Short mmCIF file of C-alpha atoms and ligand atoms in Angstrom, two decimals:
data_model
loop_
_atom_site.label_atom_id
_atom_site.label_comp_id
_atom_site.label_asym_id
_atom_site.label_seq_id
_atom_site.Cartn_x
_atom_site.Cartn_y
_atom_site.Cartn_z
CA MET A 1 -27.82 -25.16 3.33
CA ASN A 2 -24.95 -25.16 0.91
CA ASN A 3 -21.77 -27.16 0.98
CA THR A 4 -18.81 -24.88 0.39
CA LYS A 5 -15.13 -25.57 -0.13
CA ALA A 6 -12.88 -23.93 2.46
CA TYR A 7 -9.50 -24.09 4.18
CA SER A 8 -9.52 -24.76 7.91
CA ALA A 9 -7.16 -25.60 10.77
CA ALA A 10 -8.12 -28.46 13.09
CA SER A 11 -5.98 -27.36 16.05
CA ALA A 12 -3.48 -24.71 17.15
CA THR A 13 -0.65 -26.80 15.74
CA SER A 14 -2.29 -28.08 12.53
CA PRO A 15 -1.66 -26.53 9.14
CA LEU A 16 -4.61 -25.14 7.21
CA ALA A 17 -6.06 -27.79 4.90
CA SER A 18 -8.86 -28.23 2.39
CA THR A 19 -12.28 -29.03 3.82
CA HIS A 20 -16.02 -28.45 3.31
CA ILE A 21 -18.23 -26.21 5.44
CA LYS A 22 -21.92 -25.35 5.45
CA ARG A 23 -23.30 -21.94 4.54
CA ARG A 24 -26.91 -21.00 5.27
CA ASP A 25 -29.49 -20.38 2.56
CA THR A 26 -30.09 -16.68 2.01
CA THR A 27 -32.80 -15.30 4.31
CA GLU A 28 -34.77 -12.05 3.70
CA HIS A 29 -31.87 -9.62 4.05
CA ASP A 30 -28.97 -11.90 3.11
CA VAL A 31 -26.46 -11.55 0.31
CA GLN A 32 -24.60 -14.61 -0.98
CA ILE A 33 -21.13 -13.78 -2.27
CA GLU A 34 -18.73 -15.81 -4.36
CA ILE A 35 -15.36 -14.92 -2.84
CA LEU A 36 -12.74 -13.78 -5.37
CA PHE A 37 -9.93 -12.60 -3.08
CA CYS A 38 -9.24 -12.78 0.64
CA GLY A 39 -6.38 -10.93 2.33
CA ILE A 40 -4.27 -12.59 5.01
CA CYS A 41 -4.35 -10.50 8.19
CA HIS A 42 -1.97 -11.13 11.09
CA SER A 43 -5.08 -11.72 13.23
CA ASP A 44 -5.84 -14.79 11.10
CA LEU A 45 -2.54 -16.29 12.18
CA HIS A 46 -3.07 -15.35 15.85
CA ALA A 47 -6.52 -16.97 15.78
CA VAL A 48 -5.42 -20.12 13.92
CA ARG A 49 -2.63 -20.67 16.48
CA ASN A 50 -4.84 -19.66 19.42
CA GLU A 51 -2.37 -16.96 20.43
CA TRP A 52 -5.15 -14.75 21.81
CA SER A 53 -6.60 -17.56 23.94
CA ALA A 54 -6.79 -15.32 27.05
CA PHE A 55 -9.57 -13.12 25.65
CA MET A 56 -10.68 -14.80 22.43
CA PRO A 57 -10.12 -18.57 22.58
CA THR A 58 -10.24 -20.25 19.18
CA VAL A 59 -12.93 -22.84 18.48
CA TYR A 60 -11.72 -25.54 16.07
CA PRO A 61 -11.98 -26.14 13.23
CA ILE A 62 -11.37 -22.51 12.30
CA VAL A 63 -11.82 -20.95 8.85
CA PRO A 64 -10.10 -17.54 9.07
CA GLY A 65 -10.26 -14.58 6.69
CA HIS A 66 -11.88 -11.14 7.13
CA GLU A 67 -10.62 -9.19 4.13
CA ILE A 68 -13.13 -10.45 1.60
CA VAL A 69 -14.06 -9.22 -1.87
CA GLY A 70 -16.26 -11.06 -4.32
CA ARG A 71 -19.31 -11.03 -6.51
CA VAL A 72 -22.94 -11.32 -5.47
CA THR A 73 -24.47 -14.62 -6.60
CA LYS A 74 -27.83 -14.48 -4.82
CA VAL A 75 -29.88 -12.01 -2.76
CA GLY A 76 -32.79 -12.42 -0.35
CA PRO A 77 -36.18 -10.88 -1.31
CA ALA A 78 -35.78 -7.83 0.99
CA VAL A 79 -32.25 -6.92 -0.13
CA ARG A 80 -32.08 -3.37 -1.51
CA LYS A 81 -28.37 -2.52 -1.68
CA PHE A 82 -27.21 -5.34 -3.97
CA LYS A 83 -28.20 -7.33 -7.02
CA VAL A 84 -26.72 -10.48 -8.56
CA GLY A 85 -23.45 -9.68 -10.34
CA ASP A 86 -22.47 -6.71 -8.14
CA LEU A 87 -19.04 -6.50 -6.56
CA ALA A 88 -19.24 -6.79 -2.78
CA ALA A 89 -16.97 -6.91 0.25
CA VAL A 90 -17.07 -8.16 3.82
CA GLY A 91 -14.73 -7.13 6.61
CA CYS A 92 -14.25 -8.16 10.23
CA MET A 93 -17.93 -8.25 11.29
CA VAL A 94 -21.04 -9.92 9.91
CA ASP A 95 -23.69 -8.91 12.47
CA SER A 96 -24.50 -6.91 15.62
CA ASP A 97 -27.60 -6.23 17.74
CA ARG A 98 -28.24 -2.88 15.94
CA THR A 99 -30.04 -1.50 19.00
CA CYS A 100 -27.29 -0.57 21.50
CA PRO A 101 -25.81 2.95 21.73
CA GLN A 102 -22.73 1.83 19.78
CA CYS A 103 -24.78 0.46 16.88
CA LYS A 104 -27.02 3.53 16.90
CA ALA A 105 -23.91 5.69 16.61
CA GLY A 106 -22.78 3.67 13.59
CA LEU A 107 -19.93 2.12 15.59
CA GLU A 108 -20.92 -1.53 15.29
CA GLN A 109 -17.32 -2.57 15.98
CA PHE A 110 -17.88 -1.76 19.66
CA CYS A 111 -21.26 -3.49 19.97
CA PRO A 112 -21.19 -5.98 22.89
CA ASN A 113 -23.22 -8.38 20.73
CA MET A 114 -21.21 -8.01 17.55
CA THR A 115 -20.59 -11.15 15.46
CA LEU A 116 -17.09 -11.44 14.05
CA THR A 117 -16.64 -12.86 10.57
CA TYR A 118 -14.93 -15.94 12.01
CA ASN A 119 -14.69 -17.64 15.39
CA SER A 120 -17.86 -15.95 16.75
CA PRO A 121 -21.06 -17.80 17.78
CA ASP A 122 -23.14 -18.30 14.61
CA LYS A 123 -26.75 -17.23 15.29
CA HIS A 124 -28.07 -19.05 12.23
CA LEU A 125 -26.31 -22.41 12.13
CA GLY A 126 -24.94 -22.81 15.67
CA GLY A 127 -21.25 -23.44 16.16
CA VAL A 128 -18.98 -20.58 15.11
CA THR A 129 -18.83 -18.34 12.06
CA TYR A 130 -16.46 -19.24 9.23
CA GLY A 131 -14.43 -16.62 7.39
CA GLY A 132 -13.19 -15.85 3.94
CA TYR A 133 -10.78 -18.69 3.17
CA SER A 134 -13.73 -20.26 1.38
CA GLU A 135 -15.64 -20.31 -1.89
CA SER A 136 -18.60 -18.30 -0.70
CA ILE A 137 -20.18 -16.53 2.26
CA VAL A 138 -23.71 -15.44 3.23
CA VAL A 139 -24.01 -12.13 5.09
CA ASP A 140 -26.80 -9.72 6.03
CA GLU A 141 -26.73 -6.82 3.57
CA HIS A 142 -26.16 -4.28 6.37
CA PHE A 143 -22.68 -5.76 6.81
CA VAL A 144 -21.87 -6.02 3.11
CA LEU A 145 -19.91 -3.19 1.49
CA ARG A 146 -19.90 -1.86 -2.06
CA VAL A 147 -16.58 -2.00 -3.92
CA PRO A 148 -15.64 0.80 -6.36
CA ALA A 149 -15.36 -0.76 -9.82
CA ASN A 150 -12.00 0.85 -10.63
CA LEU A 151 -10.11 -0.87 -7.82
CA ASN A 152 -7.84 -3.87 -8.36
CA LEU A 153 -9.70 -6.56 -6.42
CA ALA A 154 -6.68 -8.44 -5.04
CA GLY A 155 -5.37 -5.17 -3.63
CA ALA A 156 -8.80 -4.01 -2.47
CA ALA A 157 -9.34 -7.03 -0.17
CA PRO A 158 -6.93 -5.79 2.56
CA LEU A 159 -8.79 -2.48 2.72
CA LEU A 160 -11.49 -4.33 4.67
CA CYS A 161 -9.23 -4.69 7.72
CA ALA A 162 -5.86 -2.97 7.22
CA GLY A 163 -7.49 -0.08 5.34
CA ILE A 164 -10.28 0.72 7.78
CA THR A 165 -8.06 0.12 10.84
CA THR A 166 -5.81 2.97 9.73
CA TYR A 167 -8.45 5.19 8.06
CA SER A 168 -10.80 5.35 11.05
CA PRO A 169 -8.41 6.81 13.69
CA MET A 170 -6.98 9.24 11.15
CA ARG A 171 -10.46 10.57 10.40
CA HIS A 172 -11.35 10.65 14.09
CA TRP A 173 -8.26 12.67 14.98
CA GLY A 174 -8.66 15.11 12.09
CA VAL A 175 -5.83 14.11 9.77
CA ARG A 176 -5.97 16.40 6.73
CA LYS A 177 -3.97 18.90 4.72
CA GLY A 178 -1.70 20.95 6.95
CA LYS A 179 -1.33 18.22 9.60
CA LYS A 180 1.90 16.39 10.38
CA VAL A 181 1.35 12.65 10.74
CA GLY A 182 3.73 9.94 11.90
CA VAL A 183 3.46 6.24 11.09
CA VAL A 184 5.35 3.76 13.27
CA GLY A 185 5.95 0.36 11.70
CA LEU A 186 5.83 -0.18 7.95
CA GLY A 187 3.97 -3.49 7.61
CA GLY A 188 0.48 -4.44 6.45
CA LEU A 189 -1.20 -1.72 8.53
CA GLY A 190 1.60 0.84 8.32
CA HIS A 191 1.86 0.83 4.54
CA MET A 192 -1.89 1.47 4.29
CA ALA A 193 -1.59 4.28 6.86
CA VAL A 194 1.08 5.98 4.73
CA LYS A 195 -1.03 5.76 1.57
CA ILE A 196 -4.19 7.01 3.27
CA ALA A 197 -2.51 9.84 5.21
CA HIS A 198 -0.84 10.98 1.99
CA ALA A 199 -4.17 10.86 0.12
CA LEU A 200 -5.76 12.90 2.96
CA GLY A 201 -3.17 15.57 2.21
CA ALA A 202 -1.08 15.31 5.40
CA HIS A 203 2.70 15.65 5.72
CA VAL A 204 3.68 12.02 6.37
CA VAL A 205 6.72 10.85 8.33
CA VAL A 206 7.54 7.16 8.57
CA PHE A 207 9.50 5.83 11.55
CA THR A 208 11.45 2.68 10.92
CA THR A 209 14.32 0.69 12.41
CA SER A 210 15.57 -0.51 9.03
CA PRO A 211 17.27 1.90 6.59
CA SER A 212 16.34 -0.52 3.79
CA LYS A 213 12.70 0.53 4.10
CA LYS A 214 13.41 4.19 3.34
CA GLU A 215 12.98 4.01 -0.43
CA ASP A 216 9.77 2.03 -0.14
CA ALA A 217 8.30 4.44 2.41
CA LEU A 218 8.92 7.36 0.05
CA ARG A 219 7.39 5.43 -2.85
CA LEU A 220 4.27 4.72 -0.77
CA GLY A 221 3.77 8.42 -0.10
CA ALA A 222 5.95 9.39 2.87
CA ASP A 223 7.45 12.90 2.83
CA GLU A 224 10.20 11.98 5.29
CA VAL A 225 11.67 8.83 6.83
CA VAL A 226 13.19 8.83 10.32
CA LEU A 227 15.38 6.07 11.68
CA SER A 228 13.88 5.63 15.12
CA ARG A 229 17.13 4.33 16.65
CA ASN A 230 18.91 7.56 15.74
CA ALA A 231 18.28 9.81 18.77
CA ASP A 232 19.47 12.95 16.97
CA GLU A 233 17.10 12.40 14.08
CA MET A 234 14.23 11.79 16.50
CA LYS A 235 15.05 14.91 18.51
CA LYS A 236 14.63 17.14 15.46
CA HIS A 237 10.91 16.27 15.48
CA THR A 238 10.22 17.00 19.18
CA PHE A 239 6.83 18.63 19.86
CA SER A 240 5.87 18.70 16.17
CA PHE A 241 3.36 15.95 15.33
CA ASP A 242 -0.41 16.39 15.30
CA PHE A 243 -0.99 12.65 15.15
CA ILE A 244 1.03 9.45 15.26
CA LEU A 245 -0.33 6.04 14.32
CA ASP A 246 1.55 3.22 16.03
CA ALA A 247 1.08 -0.07 14.18
CA VAL A 248 3.81 -2.06 15.93
CA ALA A 249 2.68 -5.35 17.48
CA ALA A 250 6.02 -6.10 19.19
CA GLU A 251 7.35 -4.62 22.43
CA HIS A 252 8.72 -1.12 21.91
CA ASP A 253 9.20 2.23 23.68
CA ILE A 254 6.24 4.49 22.93
CA ASN A 255 7.56 7.32 25.16
CA ALA A 256 10.01 8.24 22.42
CA TYR A 257 7.00 8.89 20.16
CA LEU A 258 4.80 10.62 22.75
CA ASN A 259 7.56 13.21 23.11
CA LEU A 260 7.29 14.04 19.41
CA LEU A 261 3.62 15.07 19.70
CA ARG A 262 2.80 18.77 19.78
CA ARG A 263 0.25 20.33 22.16
CA ASP A 264 -2.98 18.29 22.17
CA GLY A 265 -1.39 15.78 19.82
CA ASN A 266 -2.57 12.19 19.86
CA LEU A 267 -0.87 8.83 19.51
CA THR A 268 -3.19 5.97 18.56
CA LEU A 269 -2.27 2.33 18.97
CA VAL A 270 -3.54 -0.14 16.38
CA GLY A 271 -0.92 -2.84 16.97
CA ALA A 272 -1.35 -5.05 20.03
CA PRO A 273 1.92 -5.82 21.82
CA PRO A 274 1.48 -8.90 24.03
CA LYS A 275 2.75 -7.25 27.23
CA PRO A 276 1.59 -3.97 28.88
CA LEU A 277 3.42 -0.86 27.67
CA ALA A 278 5.33 1.37 30.11
CA ILE A 279 4.28 5.01 29.86
CA ALA A 280 6.02 7.98 31.48
CA ALA A 281 3.23 10.26 32.76
CA PHE A 282 5.16 13.42 31.89
CA GLY A 283 5.06 12.46 28.21
CA LEU A 284 1.29 13.01 28.42
CA ILE A 285 1.19 15.81 30.99
CA VAL A 286 3.50 18.08 29.02
CA GLY A 287 1.48 19.38 26.07
CA ARG A 288 -1.80 17.79 27.20
CA ARG A 289 -1.08 14.91 24.85
CA SER A 290 -3.29 11.86 24.61
CA LEU A 291 -2.85 8.17 23.98
CA SER A 292 -5.64 6.13 22.39
CA GLY A 293 -6.48 2.86 20.76
CA SER A 294 -8.72 2.13 17.81
CA SER A 295 -10.41 -0.92 16.34
CA ILE A 296 -11.42 -1.21 12.67
CA GLY A 297 -14.40 1.11 11.97
CA GLY A 298 -18.20 1.07 11.70
CA ILE A 299 -19.99 -0.08 8.57
CA ALA A 300 -20.81 3.45 7.33
CA GLU A 301 -17.21 4.54 7.82
CA THR A 302 -15.92 1.39 6.11
CA GLN A 303 -18.02 2.30 3.07
CA GLU A 304 -16.70 5.87 3.25
CA MET A 305 -13.14 4.46 3.30
CA LEU A 306 -13.79 2.23 0.26
CA ASP A 307 -15.29 5.16 -1.66
CA PHE A 308 -12.30 7.33 -0.65
CA CYS A 309 -9.92 4.61 -1.90
CA GLY A 310 -11.92 4.37 -5.12
CA LYS A 311 -11.62 8.12 -5.65
CA HIS A 312 -7.85 8.03 -5.07
CA ASN A 313 -7.39 4.64 -6.79
CA LEU A 314 -5.75 3.37 -3.65
CA THR A 315 -5.23 -0.29 -2.79
CA ALA A 316 -2.83 -2.38 -0.70
CA ASP A 317 0.45 -3.60 -2.17
CA VAL A 318 -0.19 -7.33 -2.36
CA GLU A 319 1.49 -10.58 -3.23
CA VAL A 320 -1.23 -12.76 -4.74
CA ILE A 321 -1.01 -16.43 -3.79
CA PRO A 322 -3.07 -19.57 -4.41
CA ILE A 323 -4.75 -20.98 -1.30
CA GLN A 324 -2.44 -24.01 -1.50
CA LYS A 325 0.44 -21.72 -0.43
CA VAL A 326 -1.33 -20.37 2.66
CA ASN A 327 0.77 -22.25 5.23
CA GLU A 328 3.97 -21.07 3.57
CA ALA A 329 2.56 -17.53 3.60
CA TYR A 330 1.94 -17.79 7.37
CA GLU A 331 5.59 -18.76 7.95
CA ARG A 332 6.69 -15.75 5.92
CA LEU A 333 4.22 -13.48 7.73
CA VAL A 334 5.86 -14.35 11.06
CA LYS A 335 9.14 -13.09 9.59
CA SER A 336 7.46 -9.98 8.09
CA ASP A 337 8.57 -11.32 4.71
CA VAL A 338 5.83 -9.80 2.58
CA LYS A 339 5.33 -6.47 0.82
CA TYR A 340 2.88 -5.72 2.26
CA ARG A 341 -0.06 -8.11 2.35
CA PHE A 342 -0.82 -11.57 1.00
CA SER A 343 -4.04 -11.77 -0.99
CA ILE A 344 -5.41 -15.22 -1.74
CA ASP A 345 -6.78 -15.78 -5.24
CA MET A 346 -9.83 -17.85 -4.36
CA ALA A 347 -10.14 -19.26 -7.89
CA SER A 348 -7.36 -21.60 -6.71
CA LEU A 349 -9.79 -23.23 -4.29
CA LYS A 350 -11.77 -24.62 -7.22
CA GLU A 351 -8.77 -26.63 -8.45
CA ARG A 352 -8.91 -30.36 -7.70
ZN1 LIG B 1 -7.55 -8.12 10.33
ZN1 LIG B 2 -25.02 -3.01 19.21
#
């Protein structure tokens, strides 16, 4: 076993602080990765503060982080996909049973025995898994992704959660040239959705409550920006969208958006508001519209997304911070005060 520097929280009310954790030695199919950058996802904050205790209670200490890019430092004897020195990435999962119908369909994210990158039972060492706010990680090669060499690594890290979370439903619902796509909420997820939908060739409309975001939305690739509080502006788009991605995690009225879908249009939720949403049945009945959810993507699709981003030279807009600023970053994240993702430069963990 290896001793590794990391940042962990000791309780729901403790700040993240420097610590040491154990990583396993590489087994047959394992890849050991020196972590270079790790994005800060809103889920990290929810988990650290145990805000999802009802369905995913946090085990302390917790080391969050599931938007990981780094360099391979060691491989097990049976590893075929990677060699020492390669760029590599790890997202939200590090294992699954590989035998259930979900795994066989390449949808490991829905496997009942899937192991999350952090706060999941660790099959190798006992206790729970520890995530990317650390110097290194050891992961089975099946769950390690290749990173296109042209991508900026700090900006590539958020692709592993924010990127695949928005890419997967857009692919599933056929977003492509000639389709009209709406994006609700221009945050970490939303800004990736705009970039990806634009790169897929769709006509992209961003819905926002703040006029100040208009310029940024256009810069990111939106063709139009609609102020969602302006009923007249909204009405102009009635029955016109093929697909709408809703990335809002706060309470909001989704009926206003369902009414903008055309026949057989779909609205997919990727944000998770804490309370149940109210839905008017007629918003779905008229036009045979549908409402769905989506959760990250399978490993094969995550690789497809990274290759797509490589081809289009597409990364997240990030503010790079040293790990010592992580608690400050969390406070700013609560206020949505970041454009559009924090990416931790893990070289900072080596200091002191
Ligand atoms: Zn995430
Ligand atoms: Zn499975």
